[in-house]
PDB file of C-alpha atoms in Angstrom:
ATOM      1  CA  LEU A   1      12.289   5.697 -11.467  1.00  0.00           C
ATOM      2  CA  SER A   2      13.493   3.378  -8.834  1.00  0.00           C
ATOM      3  CA  LYS A   3      12.611   5.633  -5.595  1.00  0.00           C
ATOM      4  CA  TYR A   4       9.462   6.657  -7.765  1.00  0.00           C
ATOM      5  CA  LEU A   5       8.208   3.036  -7.886  1.00  0.00           C
ATOM      6  CA  ALA A   6       9.133   2.052  -4.123  1.00  0.00           C
ATOM      7  CA  SER A   7       7.277   5.332  -2.976  1.00  0.00           C
ATOM      8  CA  LYS A   8       4.279   4.255  -5.237  1.00  0.00           C
ATOM      9  CA  PHE A   9       4.006   1.035  -4.147  1.00  0.00           C
ATOM     10  CA  ILE A  10       3.426   2.179  -0.405  1.00  0.00           C
ATOM     11  CA  LEU A  11       0.944   4.370  -1.701  1.00  0.00           C
ATOM     12  CA  GLN A  12      -0.642   1.557  -3.708  1.00  0.00           C
ATOM     13  CA  THR A  13      -0.491  -1.310  -1.369  1.00  0.00           C
ATOM     14  CA  GLY A  14      -0.350  -0.023   2.409  1.00  0.00           C
ATOM     15  CA  THR A  15       2.922  -1.671   3.057  1.00  0.00           C
ATOM     16  CA  ARG A  16       5.034  -0.753   5.840  1.00  0.00           C
ATOM     17  CA  LEU A  17       9.005   1.204   4.906  1.00  0.00           C
ATOM     18  CA  GLU A  18      10.742  -1.823   6.068  1.00  0.00           C
ATOM     19  CA  GLU A  19       8.445  -4.298   4.330  1.00  0.00           C
ATOM     20  CA  THR A  20       9.037  -2.292   0.975  1.00  0.00           C
ATOM     21  CA  VAL A  21      12.596  -1.975   0.962  1.00  0.00           C
ATOM     22  CA  SER A  22      13.010  -5.640   1.896  1.00  0.00           C
ATOM     23  CA  LEU A  23      10.978  -7.030  -1.336  1.00  0.00           C
ATOM     24  CA  ASP A  24      13.395  -9.177  -3.728  1.00  0.00           C
ATOM     25  CA  ALA A  25      12.271  -9.043  -7.591  1.00  0.00           C
ATOM     26  CA  SER A  26      11.424 -12.747  -7.300  1.00  0.00           C
ATOM     27  CA  GLN A  27       8.471 -11.866  -5.217  1.00  0.00           C
ATOM     28  CA  ILE A  28       6.921 -10.238  -8.133  1.00  0.00           C
ATOM     29  CA  PRO A  29       4.699 -12.301 -10.750  1.00  0.00           C
ATOM     30  CA  THR A  30       5.943 -13.019 -13.699  1.00  0.00           C
ATOM     31  CA  ALA A  31       4.554 -11.773 -17.050  1.00  0.00           C
ATOM     32  CA  GLU A  32       3.178 -14.854 -17.777  1.00  0.00           C
ATOM     33  CA  VAL A  33       1.359 -15.130 -14.363  1.00  0.00           C
ATOM     34  CA  ILE A  34      -0.170 -11.319 -14.995  1.00  0.00           C
ATOM     35  CA  ALA A  35      -1.174 -12.343 -18.370  1.00  0.00           C
ATOM     36  CA  HIS A  36      -2.702 -15.266 -17.218  1.00  0.00           C
ATOM     37  CA  LEU A  37      -4.831 -13.154 -14.436  1.00  0.00           C
ATOM     38  CA  ARG A  38      -6.134 -10.613 -16.892  1.00  0.00           C
ATOM     39  CA  SER A  39      -7.371 -13.053 -19.448  1.00  0.00           C
ATOM     40  CA  ARG A  40      -9.209 -14.157 -16.356  1.00  0.00           C
ATOM     41  CA  GLY A  41     -10.988 -11.220 -16.019  1.00  0.00           C
ATOM     42  CA  ARG A  42      -8.774 -10.321 -12.870  1.00  0.00           C
ATOM     43  CA  SER A  43      -7.706  -6.748 -11.833  1.00  0.00           C
ATOM     44  CA  VAL A  44      -5.284  -7.640  -8.874  1.00  0.00           C
ATOM     45  CA  GLY A  45      -2.556  -9.796  -8.479  1.00  0.00           C
ATOM     46  CA  TYR A  46      -1.170 -11.042  -5.224  1.00  0.00           C
ATOM     47  CA  ILE A  47       2.462 -10.660  -3.367  1.00  0.00           C
ATOM     48  CA  ASP A  48       3.344 -12.663  -0.472  1.00  0.00           C
ATOM     49  CA  LEU A  49       5.273 -10.421   1.921  1.00  0.00           C
ATOM     50  CA  VAL A  50       7.822 -12.452   3.815  1.00  0.00           C
ATOM     51  CA  LYS A  51       9.776 -10.019   5.934  1.00  0.00           C
ATOM     52  CA  THR A  52       7.211  -8.131   7.849  1.00  0.00           C
ATOM     53  CA  LYS A  53       6.781  -6.846  11.418  1.00  0.00           C
ATOM     54  CA  GLY A  54       6.265  -9.178  13.715  1.00  0.00           C
ATOM     55  CA  SER A  55       7.529 -11.701  11.260  1.00  0.00           C
ATOM     56  CA  ARG A  56       3.945 -12.516  10.420  1.00  0.00           C
ATOM     57  CA  PRO A  57       3.913 -13.309   6.615  1.00  0.00           C
ATOM     58  CA  ARG A  58       1.134 -12.204   4.560  1.00  0.00           C
ATOM     59  CA  THR A  59      -0.044 -11.847   0.785  1.00  0.00           C
ATOM     60  CA  ILE A  60      -1.337  -8.849  -0.022  1.00  0.00           C
ATOM     61  CA  GLN A  61      -3.053  -7.578  -3.533  1.00  0.00           C
ATOM     62  CA  VAL A  62      -1.756  -5.410  -5.955  1.00  0.00           C
ATOM     63  CA  SER A  63      -3.469  -3.966  -9.035  1.00  0.00           C
ATOM     64  CA  LEU A  64      -2.430  -5.519 -12.330  1.00  0.00           C
ATOM     65  CA  SER A  65      -1.563  -2.180 -14.219  1.00  0.00           C
ATOM     66  CA  PHE A  66       1.071  -1.361 -11.127  1.00  0.00           C
ATOM     67  CA  LEU A  67       2.589  -5.211 -11.443  1.00  0.00           C
ATOM     68  CA  ASP A  68       3.006  -4.529 -14.990  1.00  0.00           C
ATOM     69  CA  GLU A  69       4.699  -1.334 -14.270  1.00  0.00           C
ATOM     70  CA  LEU A  70       6.997  -3.291 -11.636  1.00  0.00           C
ATOM     71  CA  ARG A  71       7.643  -6.116 -14.161  1.00  0.00           C
ATOM     72  CA  SER A  72       9.007  -3.651 -16.975  1.00  0.00           C
ATOM     73  CA  TRP A  73      10.972  -2.358 -14.080  1.00  0.00           C
ATOM     74  CA  ILE A  74      12.671  -5.660 -13.632  1.00  0.00           C
ATOM     75  CA  ASP A  75      13.091  -6.699 -17.068  1.00  0.00           C
ATOM     76  CA  GLY A  76      14.191  -3.191 -18.378  1.00  0.00           C
ATOM     77  CA  ARG A  77      16.161  -0.958 -16.295  1.00  0.00           C
ATOM     78  CA  ARG A  78      16.959  -2.978 -13.109  1.00  0.00           C
ATOM     79  CA  LEU A  79      18.537  -5.414 -15.486  1.00  0.00           C
ATOM     80  CA  THR A  80      21.306  -2.456 -16.321  1.00  0.00           C
ATOM     81  CA  LEU A  81      21.728  -1.588 -12.917  1.00  0.00           C
ATOM     82  CA  GLN A  82      22.633  -4.889 -11.664  1.00  0.00           C
ATOM     83  CA  LEU A  83      25.065  -5.088 -14.204  1.00  0.00           C
ATOM     84  CA  GLN A  84      26.544  -1.998 -13.590  1.00  0.00           C
ATOM     85  CA  TYR A  85      26.966  -2.623  -9.934  1.00  0.00           C
ATOM     86  CA  HIS A  86      28.405  -5.870 -10.593  1.00  0.00           C
ATOM     87  CA  LYS A  87      31.369  -3.952 -12.919  1.00  0.00           C
ATOM     88  CA  ARG A  88      31.595  -1.212 -10.185  1.00  0.00           C
ATOM     89  CA  THR A  89      32.198  -3.244  -7.362  1.00  0.00           C
ATOM     90  CA  GLY A  90      32.903  -7.013  -8.810  1.00  0.00           C
ATOM     91  CA  LYS A  91      30.083  -8.223  -6.318  1.00  0.00           C
ATOM     92  CA  PRO A  92      27.093 -10.404  -7.433  1.00  0.00           C
ATOM     93  CA  PRO A  93      24.106  -7.736  -7.570  1.00  0.00           C
ATOM     94  CA  SER A  94      21.304  -7.486  -5.028  1.00  0.00           C
ATOM     95  CA  ASP A  95      17.881  -9.603  -5.508  1.00  0.00           C
ATOM     96  CA  ARG A  96      16.305  -6.501  -3.858  1.00  0.00           C
ATOM     97  CA  LEU A  97      13.455  -4.805  -6.264  1.00  0.00           C
ATOM     98  CA  PHE A  98      14.240  -1.665  -5.533  1.00  0.00           C
ATOM     99  CA  VAL A  99      17.922  -0.916  -6.110  1.00  0.00           C
ATOM    100  CA  SER A 100      19.444   2.745  -6.762  1.00  0.00           C
ATOM    101  CA  ASP A 101      19.326   4.400 -10.215  1.00  0.00           C
ATOM    102  CA  ALA A 102      21.748   7.293  -9.022  1.00  0.00           C
ATOM    103  CA  ALA A 103      25.179   8.008 -10.665  1.00  0.00           C
ATOM    104  CA  GLY A 104      27.579   6.178  -8.508  1.00  0.00           C
ATOM    105  CA  PHE A 105      25.210   4.069  -6.532  1.00  0.00           C
ATOM    106  CA  GLU A 106      23.708   1.708  -9.573  1.00  0.00           C
ATOM    107  CA  GLY A 107      21.909  -1.333  -8.232  1.00  0.00           C
ATOM    108  CA  THR A 108      22.676  -0.587  -4.624  1.00  0.00           C
ATOM    109  CA  PRO A 109      19.997  -1.391  -2.626  1.00  0.00           C
ATOM    110  CA  ILE A 110      17.670   1.765  -1.558  1.00  0.00           C
ATOM    111  CA  ALA A 111      17.683   1.656   2.353  1.00  0.00           C
ATOM    112  CA  ARG A 112      15.035   3.057   4.633  1.00  0.00           C
ATOM    113  CA  TYR A 113      16.467   6.296   5.214  1.00  0.00           C
ATOM    114  CA  THR A 114      16.573   7.111   1.430  1.00  0.00           C
ATOM    115  CA  LEU A 115      13.132   6.058   0.898  1.00  0.00           C
ATOM    116  CA  TYR A 116      11.904   8.290   3.860  1.00  0.00           C
ATOM    117  CA  ASP A 117      13.913  11.160   2.778  1.00  0.00           C
ATOM    118  CA  VAL A 118      12.090  10.565  -0.307  1.00  0.00           C
ATOM    119  CA  PHE A 119       8.797  11.470   1.430  1.00  0.00           C
ATOM    120  CA  HIS A 120      10.131  13.719   3.618  1.00  0.00           C
ATOM    121  CA  GLU A 121      11.675  15.854   1.039  1.00  0.00           C
ATOM    122  CA  VAL A 122       8.807  16.314  -1.578  1.00  0.00           C
ATOM    123  CA  ARG A 123       7.222  19.620  -2.360  1.00  0.00           C
ATOM    124  CA  PRO A 124       4.260  20.362  -2.358  1.00  0.00           C
ATOM    125  CA  ALA A 125       3.567  17.608   0.433  1.00  0.00           C
ATOM    126  CA  PRO A 126       0.854  17.450   3.472  1.00  0.00           C
ATOM    127  CA  ALA A 127       1.989  18.302   6.683  1.00  0.00           C
ATOM    128  CA  LYS A 128       4.292  15.744   8.295  1.00  0.00           C
ATOM    129  CA  TRP A 129       4.423  13.544   5.092  1.00  0.00           C
ATOM    130  CA  HIS A 130       6.238  10.463   5.537  1.00  0.00           C
ATOM    131  CA  PRO A 131       5.964   6.533   4.669  1.00  0.00           C
ATOM    132  CA  HIS A 132       3.444   5.563   7.408  1.00  0.00           C
ATOM    133  CA  PHE A 133       1.013   8.535   6.863  1.00  0.00           C
ATOM    134  CA  ALA A 134       0.954   7.065   3.325  1.00  0.00           C
ATOM    135  CA  ARG A 135      -0.030   4.095   4.513  1.00  0.00           C
ATOM    136  CA  HIS A 136      -2.647   5.186   6.373  1.00  0.00           C
ATOM    137  CA  THR A 137      -3.586   7.171   3.232  1.00  0.00           C
ATOM    138  CA  TYR A 138      -4.021   4.081   1.219  1.00  0.00           C
ATOM    139  CA  ALA A 139      -6.141   2.778   3.984  1.00  0.00           C
ATOM    140  CA  CYS A 140      -8.632   5.585   4.349  1.00  0.00           C
ATOM    141  CA  HIS A 141      -9.026   5.829   0.571  1.00  0.00           C
ATOM    142  CA  TRP A 142      -9.366   2.186   0.116  1.00  0.00           C
ATOM    143  CA  LEU A 143     -12.194   2.189   2.828  1.00  0.00           C
ATOM    144  CA  LEU A 144     -14.103   5.071   1.044  1.00  0.00           C
ATOM    145  CA  GLU A 145     -13.948   4.063  -2.265  1.00  0.00           C
ATOM    146  CA  ALA A 146     -15.197   0.293  -1.158  1.00  0.00           C
ATOM    147  CA  LEU A 147     -18.059   2.129   0.904  1.00  0.00           C
ATOM    148  CA  LYS A 148     -18.987   4.264  -2.125  1.00  0.00           C
ATOM    149  CA  LEU A 149     -19.246   1.572  -4.433  1.00  0.00           C
ATOM    150  CA  ASP A 150     -21.253  -0.358  -2.029  1.00  0.00           C
ATOM    151  CA  ALA A 151     -23.601   2.852  -1.659  1.00  0.00           C
ATOM    152  CA  ALA A 152     -23.602   3.076  -5.684  1.00  0.00           C
ATOM    153  CA  SER A 153     -24.697  -0.679  -6.065  1.00  0.00           C
ATOM    154  CA  GLU A 154     -28.032   0.361  -3.818  1.00  0.00           C
ATOM    155  CA  ARG A 155     -28.195   3.738  -5.939  1.00  0.00           C
ATOM    156  CA  LYS A 156     -28.085   5.763  -3.019  1.00  0.00           C
ATOM    157  CA  SER A 157     -25.409   8.096  -1.365  1.00  0.00           C
ATOM    158  CA  LEU A 158     -23.362   7.352   1.848  1.00  0.00           C
ATOM    159  CA  ARG A 159     -25.374  10.322   3.861  1.00  0.00           C
ATOM    160  CA  GLU A 160     -28.565   8.763   2.661  1.00  0.00           C
ATOM    161  CA  LEU A 161     -27.629   5.409   3.842  1.00  0.00           C
ATOM    162  CA  GLY A 162     -26.987   6.341   7.375  1.00  0.00           C
ATOM    163  CA  VAL A 163     -24.363   6.650  10.164  1.00  0.00           C
ATOM    164  CA  GLU A 164     -25.045   3.004  11.266  1.00  0.00           C
ATOM    165  CA  TRP A 165     -25.067   1.449   7.862  1.00  0.00           C
ATOM    166  CA  ILE A 166     -21.755   3.249   7.046  1.00  0.00           C
ATOM    167  CA  PHE A 167     -19.879   2.436  10.500  1.00  0.00           C
ATOM    168  CA  ALA A 168     -21.168  -1.425  10.007  1.00  0.00           C
ATOM    169  CA  ARG A 169     -20.122  -1.696   6.661  1.00  0.00           C
ATOM    170  CA  GLY A 170     -16.816   0.552   7.474  1.00  0.00           C
ATOM    171  CA  GLY A 171     -16.273  -2.342  10.023  1.00  0.00           C
ATOM    172  CA  VAL A 172     -16.504  -5.393   7.843  1.00  0.00           C
ATOM    173  CA  TYR A 173     -13.994  -3.599   5.065  1.00  0.00           C
ATOM    174  CA  LEU A 174     -11.680  -2.517   7.859  1.00  0.00           C
ATOM    175  CA  ARG A 175     -11.534  -6.500   8.627  1.00  0.00           C
ATOM    176  CA  LEU A 176     -10.559  -7.053   5.153  1.00  0.00           C
ATOM    177  CA  LEU A 177      -8.264  -4.303   5.076  1.00  0.00           C
ATOM    178  CA  SER A 178      -6.188  -5.714   8.237  1.00  0.00           C
ATOM    179  CA  LYS A 179      -5.380  -8.351   6.265  1.00  0.00           C
ATOM    180  CA  GLN A 180      -3.843  -6.315   3.662  1.00  0.00           C
ATOM    181  CA  LEU A 181      -2.030  -4.022   6.176  1.00  0.00           C
ATOM    182  CA  GLY A 182      -0.895  -6.595   8.333  1.00  0.00           C
ATOM    183  CA  HIS A 183      -2.553  -5.126  11.478  1.00  0.00           C
ATOM    184  CA  LEU A 184      -5.365  -3.101  12.808  1.00  0.00           C
ATOM    185  CA  ASP A 185      -5.797  -2.792  16.508  1.00  0.00           C
ATOM    186  CA  GLU A 186      -9.118  -1.268  18.320  1.00  0.00           C
ATOM    187  CA  ALA A 187      -7.258   2.588  18.549  1.00  0.00           C
ATOM    188  CA  THR A 188      -6.098   2.356  14.564  1.00  0.00           C
ATOM    189  CA  THR A 189      -9.753   1.386  13.502  1.00  0.00           C
ATOM    190  CA  GLU A 190     -11.726   4.270  15.723  1.00  0.00           C
ATOM    191  CA  ILE A 191      -8.966   6.498  14.284  1.00  0.00           C
ATOM    192  CA  TYR A 192     -10.044   5.508  10.536  1.00  0.00           C
ATOM    193  CA  LEU A 193     -13.780   5.593  11.419  1.00  0.00           C
ATOM    194  CA  ARG A 194     -13.497   9.137  13.096  1.00  0.00           C
ATOM    195  CA  TRP A 195     -11.796   9.964   9.532  1.00  0.00           C
ATOM    196  CA  LEU A 196     -14.509   8.555   7.705  1.00  0.00           C
ATOM    197  CA  ALA A 197     -17.049  10.067   9.521  1.00  0.00           C
ATOM    198  CA  THR A 198     -14.953  13.613   8.670  1.00  0.00           C
ATOM    199  CA  ALA A 199     -14.975  12.467   5.181  1.00  0.00           C
ATOM    200  CA  ILE A 200     -18.500  12.024   4.691  1.00  0.00           C
ATOM    201  CA  GLY A 201     -19.459  15.060   6.695  1.00  0.00           C
ATOM    202  CA  ILE A 202     -21.199  13.444   9.661  1.00  0.00           C
ATOM    203  CA  GLU A 203     -21.394  15.465  12.739  1.00  0.00           C
ATOM    204  CA  GLU A 204     -21.035  14.540  16.204  1.00  0.00           C
ATOM    205  CA  VAL A 205     -20.837  10.913  15.819  1.00  0.00           C
ATOM    206  CA  ASN A 206     -20.244   8.740  19.067  1.00  0.00           C
ATOM    207  CA  VAL A 207     -17.621   6.224  17.141  1.00  0.00           C
ATOM    208  CA  ARG A 208     -17.070   4.387  20.340  1.00  0.00           C
ATOM    209  CA  GLN A 209     -20.697   3.622  20.992  1.00  0.00           C
ATOM    210  CA  LEU A 210     -20.999   2.490  17.354  1.00  0.00           C
ATOM    211  CA  LEU A 211     -18.044   0.369  17.493  1.00  0.00           C
ATOM    212  CA  THR A 212     -19.733  -1.484  20.459  1.00  0.00           C
ATOM    213  CA  MET A 213     -22.930  -1.706  18.110  1.00  0.00           C
ATOM    214  CA  GLN A 214     -21.608  -2.644  14.992  1.00  0.00           C
ATOM    215  CA  LEU A 215     -18.088  -4.389  15.198  1.00  0.00           C
TER     216      LEU A 215
END
């Protein structure tokens, strides 16, 4: 369950591998906070990331449904694993969110290489499937779904709205996405826009020219 939740965290939020394994349980909103957000009609909550690449803290969005899963883990199975760790080692349990539930390692914080192996060994899987690829997967699907919602509000398909509209709006959403991911340079932006063109079926677009025109 722990490895599953840690893997899902990357796919649901786009966090880096190191950021994910460095999370402490105290960073996850309490059940009361989650209930309050839901009562106000919200669908997402927030987590403050402290240990990040370049030591640049940021706040990310997380769906309330996934926060419920994390909260159940923290208030349930994880407590048992902490107790088992203390009994086995005589040491205080770790504050890390994702701790092992494997026999003999109960309560031990999940390491970077362990989570990497989870992605690398899963079958079936896309070619070169690893945590950083999962981060890109999150970004691509987030971008595409945001554009589809925009198009639906205008009662048109993405192809009907045209290349310039798609890339202009895509640029806006990429700037929002950069806050979630922590960084998007020009080269990465181009990669995402090229993927978007392929996903929508746009033929032979000049991404660099559109970037100059729209972003």
